[in-house]
Coordinates of C-alpha atoms in Angstrom, one line a residue:
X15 CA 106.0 86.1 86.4
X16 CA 104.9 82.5 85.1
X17 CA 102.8 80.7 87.2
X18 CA 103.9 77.0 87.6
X19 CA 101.1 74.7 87.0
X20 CA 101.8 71.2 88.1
X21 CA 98.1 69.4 88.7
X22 CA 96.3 68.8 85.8
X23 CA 93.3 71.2 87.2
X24 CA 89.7 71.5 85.2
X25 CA 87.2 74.4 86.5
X26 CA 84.1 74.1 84.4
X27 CA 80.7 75.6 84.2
X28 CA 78.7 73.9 81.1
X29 CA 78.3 76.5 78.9
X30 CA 74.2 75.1 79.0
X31 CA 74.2 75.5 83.1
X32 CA 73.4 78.4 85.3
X33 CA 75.8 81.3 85.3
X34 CA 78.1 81.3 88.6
X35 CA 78.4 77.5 88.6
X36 CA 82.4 76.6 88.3
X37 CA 83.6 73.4 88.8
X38 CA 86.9 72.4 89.9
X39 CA 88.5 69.3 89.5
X40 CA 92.4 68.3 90.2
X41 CA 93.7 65.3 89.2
X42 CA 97.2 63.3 90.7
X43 CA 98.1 63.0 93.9
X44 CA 96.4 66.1 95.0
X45 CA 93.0 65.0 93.6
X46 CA 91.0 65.2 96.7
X47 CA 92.8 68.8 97.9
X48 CA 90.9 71.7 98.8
X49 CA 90.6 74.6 96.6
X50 CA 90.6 78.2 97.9
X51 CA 89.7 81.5 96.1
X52 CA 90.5 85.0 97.2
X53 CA 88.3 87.2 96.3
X54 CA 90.1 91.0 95.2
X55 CA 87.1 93.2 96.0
X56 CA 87.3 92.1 99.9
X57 CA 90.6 90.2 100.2
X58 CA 88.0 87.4 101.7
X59 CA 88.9 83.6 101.0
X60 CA 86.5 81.0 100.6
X61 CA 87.3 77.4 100.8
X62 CA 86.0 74.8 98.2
X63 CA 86.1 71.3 99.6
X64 CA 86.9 68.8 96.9
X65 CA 84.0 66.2 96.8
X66 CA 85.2 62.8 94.5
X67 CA 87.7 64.6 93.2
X68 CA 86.1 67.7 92.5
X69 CA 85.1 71.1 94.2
X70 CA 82.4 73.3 93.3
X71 CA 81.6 77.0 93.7
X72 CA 77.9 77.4 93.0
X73 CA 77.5 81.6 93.5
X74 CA 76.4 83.9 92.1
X75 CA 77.2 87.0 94.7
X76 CA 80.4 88.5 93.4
X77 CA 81.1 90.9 91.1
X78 CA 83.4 90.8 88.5
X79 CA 87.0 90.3 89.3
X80 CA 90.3 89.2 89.6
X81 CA 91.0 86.2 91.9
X82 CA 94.0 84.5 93.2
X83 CA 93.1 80.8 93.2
X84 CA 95.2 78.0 95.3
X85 CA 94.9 74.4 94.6
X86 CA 95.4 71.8 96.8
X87 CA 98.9 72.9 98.5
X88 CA 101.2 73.1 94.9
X89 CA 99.8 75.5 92.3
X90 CA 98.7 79.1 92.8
X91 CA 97.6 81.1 89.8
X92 CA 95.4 84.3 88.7
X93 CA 91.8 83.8 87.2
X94 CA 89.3 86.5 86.3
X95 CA 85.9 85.4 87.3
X96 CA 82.1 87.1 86.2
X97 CA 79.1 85.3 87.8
X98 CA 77.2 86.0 84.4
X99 CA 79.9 84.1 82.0
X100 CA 80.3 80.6 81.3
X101 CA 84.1 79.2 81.6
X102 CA 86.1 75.9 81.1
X103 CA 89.7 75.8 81.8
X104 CA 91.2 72.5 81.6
X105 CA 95.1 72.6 82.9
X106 CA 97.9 70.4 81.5
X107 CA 100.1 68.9 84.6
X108 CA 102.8 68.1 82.6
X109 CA 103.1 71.2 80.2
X110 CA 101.2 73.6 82.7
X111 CA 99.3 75.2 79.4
X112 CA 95.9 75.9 79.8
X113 CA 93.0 74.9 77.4
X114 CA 89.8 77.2 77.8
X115 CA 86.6 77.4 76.5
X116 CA 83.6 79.7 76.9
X117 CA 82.8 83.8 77.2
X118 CA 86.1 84.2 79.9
X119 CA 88.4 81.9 77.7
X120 CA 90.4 84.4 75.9
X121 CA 90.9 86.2 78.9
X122 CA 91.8 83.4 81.2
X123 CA 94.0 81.7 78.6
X124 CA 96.1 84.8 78.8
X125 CA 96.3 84.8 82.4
X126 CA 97.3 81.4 83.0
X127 CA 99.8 80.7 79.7
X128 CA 101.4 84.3 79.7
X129 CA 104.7 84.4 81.2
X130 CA 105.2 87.9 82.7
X131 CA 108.0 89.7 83.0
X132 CA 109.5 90.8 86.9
X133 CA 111.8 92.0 88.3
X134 CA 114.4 89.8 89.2
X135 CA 116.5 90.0 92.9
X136 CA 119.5 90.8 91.3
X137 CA 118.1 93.9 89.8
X138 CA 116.8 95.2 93.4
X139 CA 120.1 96.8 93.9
X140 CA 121.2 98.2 90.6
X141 CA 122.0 102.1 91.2
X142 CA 118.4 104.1 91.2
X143 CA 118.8 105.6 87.3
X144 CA 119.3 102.1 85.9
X145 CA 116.6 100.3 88.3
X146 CA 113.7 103.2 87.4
X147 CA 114.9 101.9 82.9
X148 CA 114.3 98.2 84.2
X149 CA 111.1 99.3 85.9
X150 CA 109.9 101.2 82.6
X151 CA 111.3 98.1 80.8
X152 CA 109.2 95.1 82.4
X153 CA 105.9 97.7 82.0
X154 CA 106.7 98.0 78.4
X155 CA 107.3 94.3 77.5
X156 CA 104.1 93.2 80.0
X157 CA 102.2 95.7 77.8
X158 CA 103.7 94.0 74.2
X159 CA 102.2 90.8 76.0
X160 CA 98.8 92.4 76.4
X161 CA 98.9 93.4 73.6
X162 CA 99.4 90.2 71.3
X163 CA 96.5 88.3 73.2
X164 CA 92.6 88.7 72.2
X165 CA 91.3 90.3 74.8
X166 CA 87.8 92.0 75.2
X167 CA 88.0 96.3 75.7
X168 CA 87.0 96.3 78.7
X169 CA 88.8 93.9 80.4
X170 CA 92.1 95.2 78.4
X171 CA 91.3 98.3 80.0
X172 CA 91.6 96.8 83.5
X173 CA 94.7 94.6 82.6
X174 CA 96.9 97.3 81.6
X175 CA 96.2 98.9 85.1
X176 CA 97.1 95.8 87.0
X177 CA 99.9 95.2 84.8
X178 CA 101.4 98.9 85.3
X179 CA 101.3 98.6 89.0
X180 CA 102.3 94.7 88.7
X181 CA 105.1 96.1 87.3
X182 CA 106.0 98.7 89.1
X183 CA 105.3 97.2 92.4
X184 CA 108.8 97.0 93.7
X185 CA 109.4 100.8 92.7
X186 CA 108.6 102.0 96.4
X187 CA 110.2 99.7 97.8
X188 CA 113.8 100.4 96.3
X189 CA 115.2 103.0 99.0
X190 CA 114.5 100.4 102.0
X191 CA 116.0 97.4 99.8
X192 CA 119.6 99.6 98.9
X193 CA 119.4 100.8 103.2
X194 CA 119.1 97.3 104.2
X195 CA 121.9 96.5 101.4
X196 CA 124.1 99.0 102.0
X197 CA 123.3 99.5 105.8
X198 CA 123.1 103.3 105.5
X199 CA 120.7 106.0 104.6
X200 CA 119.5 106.4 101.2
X201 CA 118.0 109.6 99.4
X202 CA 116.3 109.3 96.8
X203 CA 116.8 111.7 93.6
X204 CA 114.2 114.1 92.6
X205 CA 114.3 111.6 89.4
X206 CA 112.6 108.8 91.6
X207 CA 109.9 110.7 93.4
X208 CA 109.0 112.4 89.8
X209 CA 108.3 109.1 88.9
X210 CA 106.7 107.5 92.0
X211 CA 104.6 110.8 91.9
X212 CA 103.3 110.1 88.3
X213 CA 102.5 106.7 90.0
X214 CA 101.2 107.5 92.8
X215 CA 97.5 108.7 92.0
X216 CA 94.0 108.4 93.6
X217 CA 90.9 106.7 92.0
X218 CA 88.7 104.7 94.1
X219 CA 87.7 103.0 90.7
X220 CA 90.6 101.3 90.9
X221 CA 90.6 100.2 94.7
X222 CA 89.2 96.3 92.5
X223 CA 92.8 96.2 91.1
X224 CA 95.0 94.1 94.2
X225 CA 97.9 95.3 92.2
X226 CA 97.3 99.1 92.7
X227 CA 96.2 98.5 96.6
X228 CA 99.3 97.1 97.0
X229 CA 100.9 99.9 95.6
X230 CA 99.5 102.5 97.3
X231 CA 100.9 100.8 100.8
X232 CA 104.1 100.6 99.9
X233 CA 103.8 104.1 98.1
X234 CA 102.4 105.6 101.5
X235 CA 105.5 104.0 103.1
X236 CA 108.1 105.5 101.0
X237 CA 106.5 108.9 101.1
X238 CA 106.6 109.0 105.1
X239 CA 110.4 106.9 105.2
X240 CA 111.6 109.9 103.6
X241 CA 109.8 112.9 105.6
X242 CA 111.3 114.9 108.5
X243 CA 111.0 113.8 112.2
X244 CA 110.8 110.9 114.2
X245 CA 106.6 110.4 115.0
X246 CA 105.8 108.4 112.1
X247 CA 102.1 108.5 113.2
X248 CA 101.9 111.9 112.5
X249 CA 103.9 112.3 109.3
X250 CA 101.5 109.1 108.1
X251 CA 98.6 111.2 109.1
X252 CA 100.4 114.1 107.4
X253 CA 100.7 112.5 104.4
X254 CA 97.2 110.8 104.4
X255 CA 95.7 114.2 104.9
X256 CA 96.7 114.8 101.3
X257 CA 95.0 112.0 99.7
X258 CA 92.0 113.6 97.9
X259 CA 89.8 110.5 97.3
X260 CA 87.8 109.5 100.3
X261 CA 87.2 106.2 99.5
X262 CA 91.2 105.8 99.1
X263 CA 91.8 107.4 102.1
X264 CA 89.6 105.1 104.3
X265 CA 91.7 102.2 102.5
X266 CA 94.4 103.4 103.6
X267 CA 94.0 104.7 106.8
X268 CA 91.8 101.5 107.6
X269 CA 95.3 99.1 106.2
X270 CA 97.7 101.3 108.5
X271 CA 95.5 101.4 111.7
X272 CA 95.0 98.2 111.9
X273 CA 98.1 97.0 110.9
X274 CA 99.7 99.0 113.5
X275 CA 97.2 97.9 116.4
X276 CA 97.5 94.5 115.4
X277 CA 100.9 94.5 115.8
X278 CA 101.9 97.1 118.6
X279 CA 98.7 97.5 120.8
X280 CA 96.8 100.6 122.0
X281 CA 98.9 102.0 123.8
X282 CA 101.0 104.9 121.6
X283 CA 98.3 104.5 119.2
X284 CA 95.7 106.6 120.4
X285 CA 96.3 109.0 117.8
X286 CA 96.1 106.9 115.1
X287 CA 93.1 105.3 116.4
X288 CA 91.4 108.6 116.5
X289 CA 91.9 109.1 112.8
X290 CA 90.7 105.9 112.1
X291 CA 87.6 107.5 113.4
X292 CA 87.2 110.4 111.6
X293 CA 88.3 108.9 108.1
X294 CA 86.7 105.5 107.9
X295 CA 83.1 105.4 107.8
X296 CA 82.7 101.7 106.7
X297 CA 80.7 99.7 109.4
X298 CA 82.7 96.4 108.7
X299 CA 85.9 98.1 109.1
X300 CA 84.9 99.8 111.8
X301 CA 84.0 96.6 113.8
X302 CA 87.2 95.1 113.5
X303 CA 89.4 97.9 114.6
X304 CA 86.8 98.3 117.8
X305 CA 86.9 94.4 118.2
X306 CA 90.9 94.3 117.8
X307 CA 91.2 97.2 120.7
X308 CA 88.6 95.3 123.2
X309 CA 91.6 92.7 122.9
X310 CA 94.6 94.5 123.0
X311 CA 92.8 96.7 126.1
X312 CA 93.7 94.0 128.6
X313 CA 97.3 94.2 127.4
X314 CA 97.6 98.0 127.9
X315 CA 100.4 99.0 130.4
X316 CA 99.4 98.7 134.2
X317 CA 97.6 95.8 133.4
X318 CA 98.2 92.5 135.2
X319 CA 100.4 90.3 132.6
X320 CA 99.1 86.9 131.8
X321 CA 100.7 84.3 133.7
X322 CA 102.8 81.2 132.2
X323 CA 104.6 78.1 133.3
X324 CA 108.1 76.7 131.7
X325 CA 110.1 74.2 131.8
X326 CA 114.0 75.2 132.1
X327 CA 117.0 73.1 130.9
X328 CA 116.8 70.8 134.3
X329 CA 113.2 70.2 134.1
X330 CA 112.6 72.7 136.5
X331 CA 109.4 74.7 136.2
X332 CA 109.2 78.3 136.5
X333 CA 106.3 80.5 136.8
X334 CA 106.0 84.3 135.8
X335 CA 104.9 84.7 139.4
X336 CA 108.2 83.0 141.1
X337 CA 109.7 86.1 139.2
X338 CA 108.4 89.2 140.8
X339 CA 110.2 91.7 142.3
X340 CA 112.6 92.8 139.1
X341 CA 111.8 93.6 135.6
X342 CA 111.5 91.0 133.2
X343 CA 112.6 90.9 129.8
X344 CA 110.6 88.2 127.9
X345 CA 111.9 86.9 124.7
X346 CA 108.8 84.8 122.4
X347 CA 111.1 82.8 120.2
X348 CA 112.1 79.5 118.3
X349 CA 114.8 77.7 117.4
X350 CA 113.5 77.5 113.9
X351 CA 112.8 81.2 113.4
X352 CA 116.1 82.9 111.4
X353 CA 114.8 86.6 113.0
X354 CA 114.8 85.2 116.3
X355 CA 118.3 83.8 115.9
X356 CA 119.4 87.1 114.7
X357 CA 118.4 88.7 117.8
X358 CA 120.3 86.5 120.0
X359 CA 124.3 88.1 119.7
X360 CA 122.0 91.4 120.6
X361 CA 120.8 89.3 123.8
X362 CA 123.6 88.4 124.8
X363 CA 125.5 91.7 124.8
X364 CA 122.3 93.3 126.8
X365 CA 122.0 90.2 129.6
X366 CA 126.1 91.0 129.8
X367 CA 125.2 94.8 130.0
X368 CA 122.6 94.8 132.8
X369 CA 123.5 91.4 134.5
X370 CA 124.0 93.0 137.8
X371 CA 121.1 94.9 137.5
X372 CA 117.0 94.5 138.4
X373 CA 116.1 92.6 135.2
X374 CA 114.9 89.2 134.7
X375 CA 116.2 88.1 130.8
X376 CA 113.3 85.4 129.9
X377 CA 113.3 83.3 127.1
X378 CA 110.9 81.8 126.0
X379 CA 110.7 78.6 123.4
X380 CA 107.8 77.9 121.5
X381 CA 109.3 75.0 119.7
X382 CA 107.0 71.9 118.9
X383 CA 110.5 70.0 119.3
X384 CA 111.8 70.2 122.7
X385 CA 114.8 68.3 122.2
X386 CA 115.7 71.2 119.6
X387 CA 115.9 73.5 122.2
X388 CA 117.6 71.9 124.6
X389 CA 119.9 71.3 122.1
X390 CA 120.9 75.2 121.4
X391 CA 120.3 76.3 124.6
X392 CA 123.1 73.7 125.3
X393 CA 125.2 74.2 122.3
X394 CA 125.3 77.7 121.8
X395 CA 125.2 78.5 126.1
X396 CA 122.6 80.8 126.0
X397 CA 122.5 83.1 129.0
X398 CA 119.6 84.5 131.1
X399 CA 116.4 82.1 132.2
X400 CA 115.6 79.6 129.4
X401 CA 112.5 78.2 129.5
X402 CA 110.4 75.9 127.1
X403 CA 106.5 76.6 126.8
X404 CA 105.7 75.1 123.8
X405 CA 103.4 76.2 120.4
X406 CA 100.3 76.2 122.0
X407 CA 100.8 77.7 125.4
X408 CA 97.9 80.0 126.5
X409 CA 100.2 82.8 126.9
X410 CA 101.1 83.3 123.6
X411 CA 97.1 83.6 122.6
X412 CA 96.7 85.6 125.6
X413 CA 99.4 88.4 124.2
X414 CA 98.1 87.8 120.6
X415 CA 101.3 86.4 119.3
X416 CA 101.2 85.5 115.8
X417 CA 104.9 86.0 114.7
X418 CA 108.2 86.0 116.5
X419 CA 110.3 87.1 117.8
X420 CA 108.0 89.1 120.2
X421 CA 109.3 90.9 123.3
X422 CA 107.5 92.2 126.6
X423 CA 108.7 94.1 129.6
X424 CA 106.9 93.8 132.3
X425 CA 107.4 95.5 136.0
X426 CA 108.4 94.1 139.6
X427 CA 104.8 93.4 140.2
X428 CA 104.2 91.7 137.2
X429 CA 102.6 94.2 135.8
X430 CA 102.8 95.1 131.5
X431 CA 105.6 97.9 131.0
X432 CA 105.1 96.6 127.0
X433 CA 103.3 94.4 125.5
X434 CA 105.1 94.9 122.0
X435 CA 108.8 96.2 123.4
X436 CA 111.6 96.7 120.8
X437 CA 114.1 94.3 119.7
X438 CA 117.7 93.8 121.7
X439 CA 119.3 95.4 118.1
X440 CA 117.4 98.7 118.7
X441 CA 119.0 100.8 120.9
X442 CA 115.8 102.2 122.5
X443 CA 115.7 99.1 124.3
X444 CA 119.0 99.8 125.9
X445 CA 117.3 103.2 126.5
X446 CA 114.0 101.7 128.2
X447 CA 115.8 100.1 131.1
X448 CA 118.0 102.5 131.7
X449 CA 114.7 104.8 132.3
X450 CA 113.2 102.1 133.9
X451 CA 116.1 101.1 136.6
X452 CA 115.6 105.1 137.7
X453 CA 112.4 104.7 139.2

């Protein structure tokens, strides 16, 4: 994976200073940018503003590690910082090679000159005998790269377990890549999970490595893809149950939890919540999953919906209240968003479906450019109630909407059915109103 350098970029510490001290400076148009370091042991970022040209981390409360350093808004690369070294990089903007000097240097000008080998696209859908050789393949040349550099033990140590799950990181995903390739059902051979298994192993040592966290996500997903029934809750928690690290477990537990709850609510996920419970003991973590509920708990169905105003084609403006007394259908979307375009034929086909029936279809634009909108509602005659609401309506902060398309049902009354409800393509939805219209 080679990591395009294009700001000439010097992070120093003078090898005569204070341990912890790094500089940064970035010269070029970008001179004055920010710089921003994410930090492997807690995913945390911290923000260096650039002072003259220069930003400066003076710290000495981090442990060694890997971390993912941005520059200004063009270069993105991989460092390995220790508060107790001295370090000098200098970065060339027009050959992107790195010049370093102190205790990190060799290790550093690995990271940022080496040119790693991936995976490419093309190679995602390659049949599963001959992906698994390229997968073996870009581990062993990655490895013949470590291998030539001078690199200190212990730190080798760590690098060949980032590089093998580097390496190996698009292994889990392979079955959901060939489905959404070949739009039907894969199985994987006993071949794959063999090796996924021989992959797929639990050390809390190695919870400081991003690569193998990462892993372990998409591991966890394949695994429970590829189990019997239809509750994936409880063949996650099935699964999970099997993980014989503790301090693994609680990562993973803590990821899925709140990753679901973040994105679907409380509601249906009062399991999964109670698992979070018993399996994570961390107080942090433990905060943000309580804090995240107290939010979504006003969302929970029954509850009044939050209210919003739009403008329609005309000029018009409609209120979620002038709506009462059917269902509504409520469509979060954009002109610019390709997802949210995709969802639209499957729109259409349901406002044709149910058009005599008690249900509102409500979309919603949250485009910064009205005139875009009014152009494809226009163009492309899209059906139902077309409203424009804008980025920054209260609405979408009030239903915690960070990524669209997002659809809610709510009742005659106004009341949430949903707060997350499933896309137009799934035929649950179809499903839903059918159930609902009964009552």
């Amino acid at each position: 994976m080679k990591k395009v350098m294009i700001l000439a970029v010097a992070i120093s510490s003078a090898l005569s200073a204070s341990a912890g001290v790094y500089k940064f400076k970035m010269n070029g148009a970008q001179a004055k940018a920010n710089v921003m370091l994410n930090w492997s042991d807690n995913d945390k970022w911290t923000t260096l503003n650039a002072t003259d040209g220069e930003a400066k981390l003076d710290s000495s409360d981090f442990k060694p590690q890997y971390v993912d350093v941005v520059f200004g808004r063009s270069m993105r690369g991989t460092m390995y910082l220790d508060p107790k070294s001295d370090l000098a990089v200098t970065v060339d903007m027009e050959t992107g090679k790195a010049e370093c000097s102190g205790a990190l240097a060799d290790i550093n000008r690995y990271l940022l000159n080496t040119e790693f080998a991936d995976i490419s696209r093309d190679q995602y859908g390659l049949e599963e005998t001959a992906f698994l050789k390229v997968c073996d393949s870009v581990y062993a040349a990655n490895k013949a790269l470590m291998e030539k550099a001078s690199l200190p033990a212990d730190f080798k140590k760590k690098e060949e377990l980032r590089l093998k799950y580097m390496s190996y990181m698009t292994l889990p995903m392979y079955p959901a890549y060939m489905y959404y390739k070949m739009q039907k059902q894969i199985t994987p051979s006993a071949k794959f999970f063999t090796k996924l298994d021989e992959l797929t192993k639990f050390n809390s040592e190695w919870l400081e490595c991003p690569e193998y966290c990462q892993f372990l996500l998409s591991a966890q997903s394949c695994y429970t893809s590829n189990m019997e029934g239809d509750d994936e809750a409880k063949k996650f928690m099935d699964w999970t149950d099997k993980v014989n690290d503790a301090k693994v477990k609680e990562y993973i537990v803590d990821s899925y939890v709140m990753s679901a709850v973040s994105s679907q609510g409380i509601d249906g996920n009062e399991a999964l919540i109670e698992y979070f419970k018993k399996n994570v003991t961390d107080a942090e973590k433990t905060s943000k999953l309580n804090e995240l509920c107290g939010k979504w708990e006003a969302l929970r169905a029954g509850k009044a919906s939050p209210t919003f105003t739009g403008t329609d084609i005309n000029g018009k403006q409609v209120t979620l209240e002038s709506l009462r007394g059917k269902y509504i259908y409520i469509d979060v979307w954009a002109t610019w968003c390709g997802p949210c375009r995709g969802e639209l034929p499957h729109l259409k086909k349901l406002e044709e479906a149910y058009k005599d029936k008690d249900i509102h279809f409500v979309s919603l634009s949250c485009d910064q450019n009205k005139e875009a909108w009014e152009k494809m509602v226009t163009k492309d005659q899209l059906q139902g109630i077309q409203l424009h609401v804008g980025p920054n309506a209260s609405f979408l902060d009030e239903y915690m909407i960070n990524g669209i398309p997002r659809f809610i049902i709510l009742d005659r009354e106004g009341k949430i059915v949903k707060a997350n409800a499933p896309r137009p393509s799934n035929p649950e939805t179809a499903k839903l109103f059918d159930d609902l219209l009964k009552k």
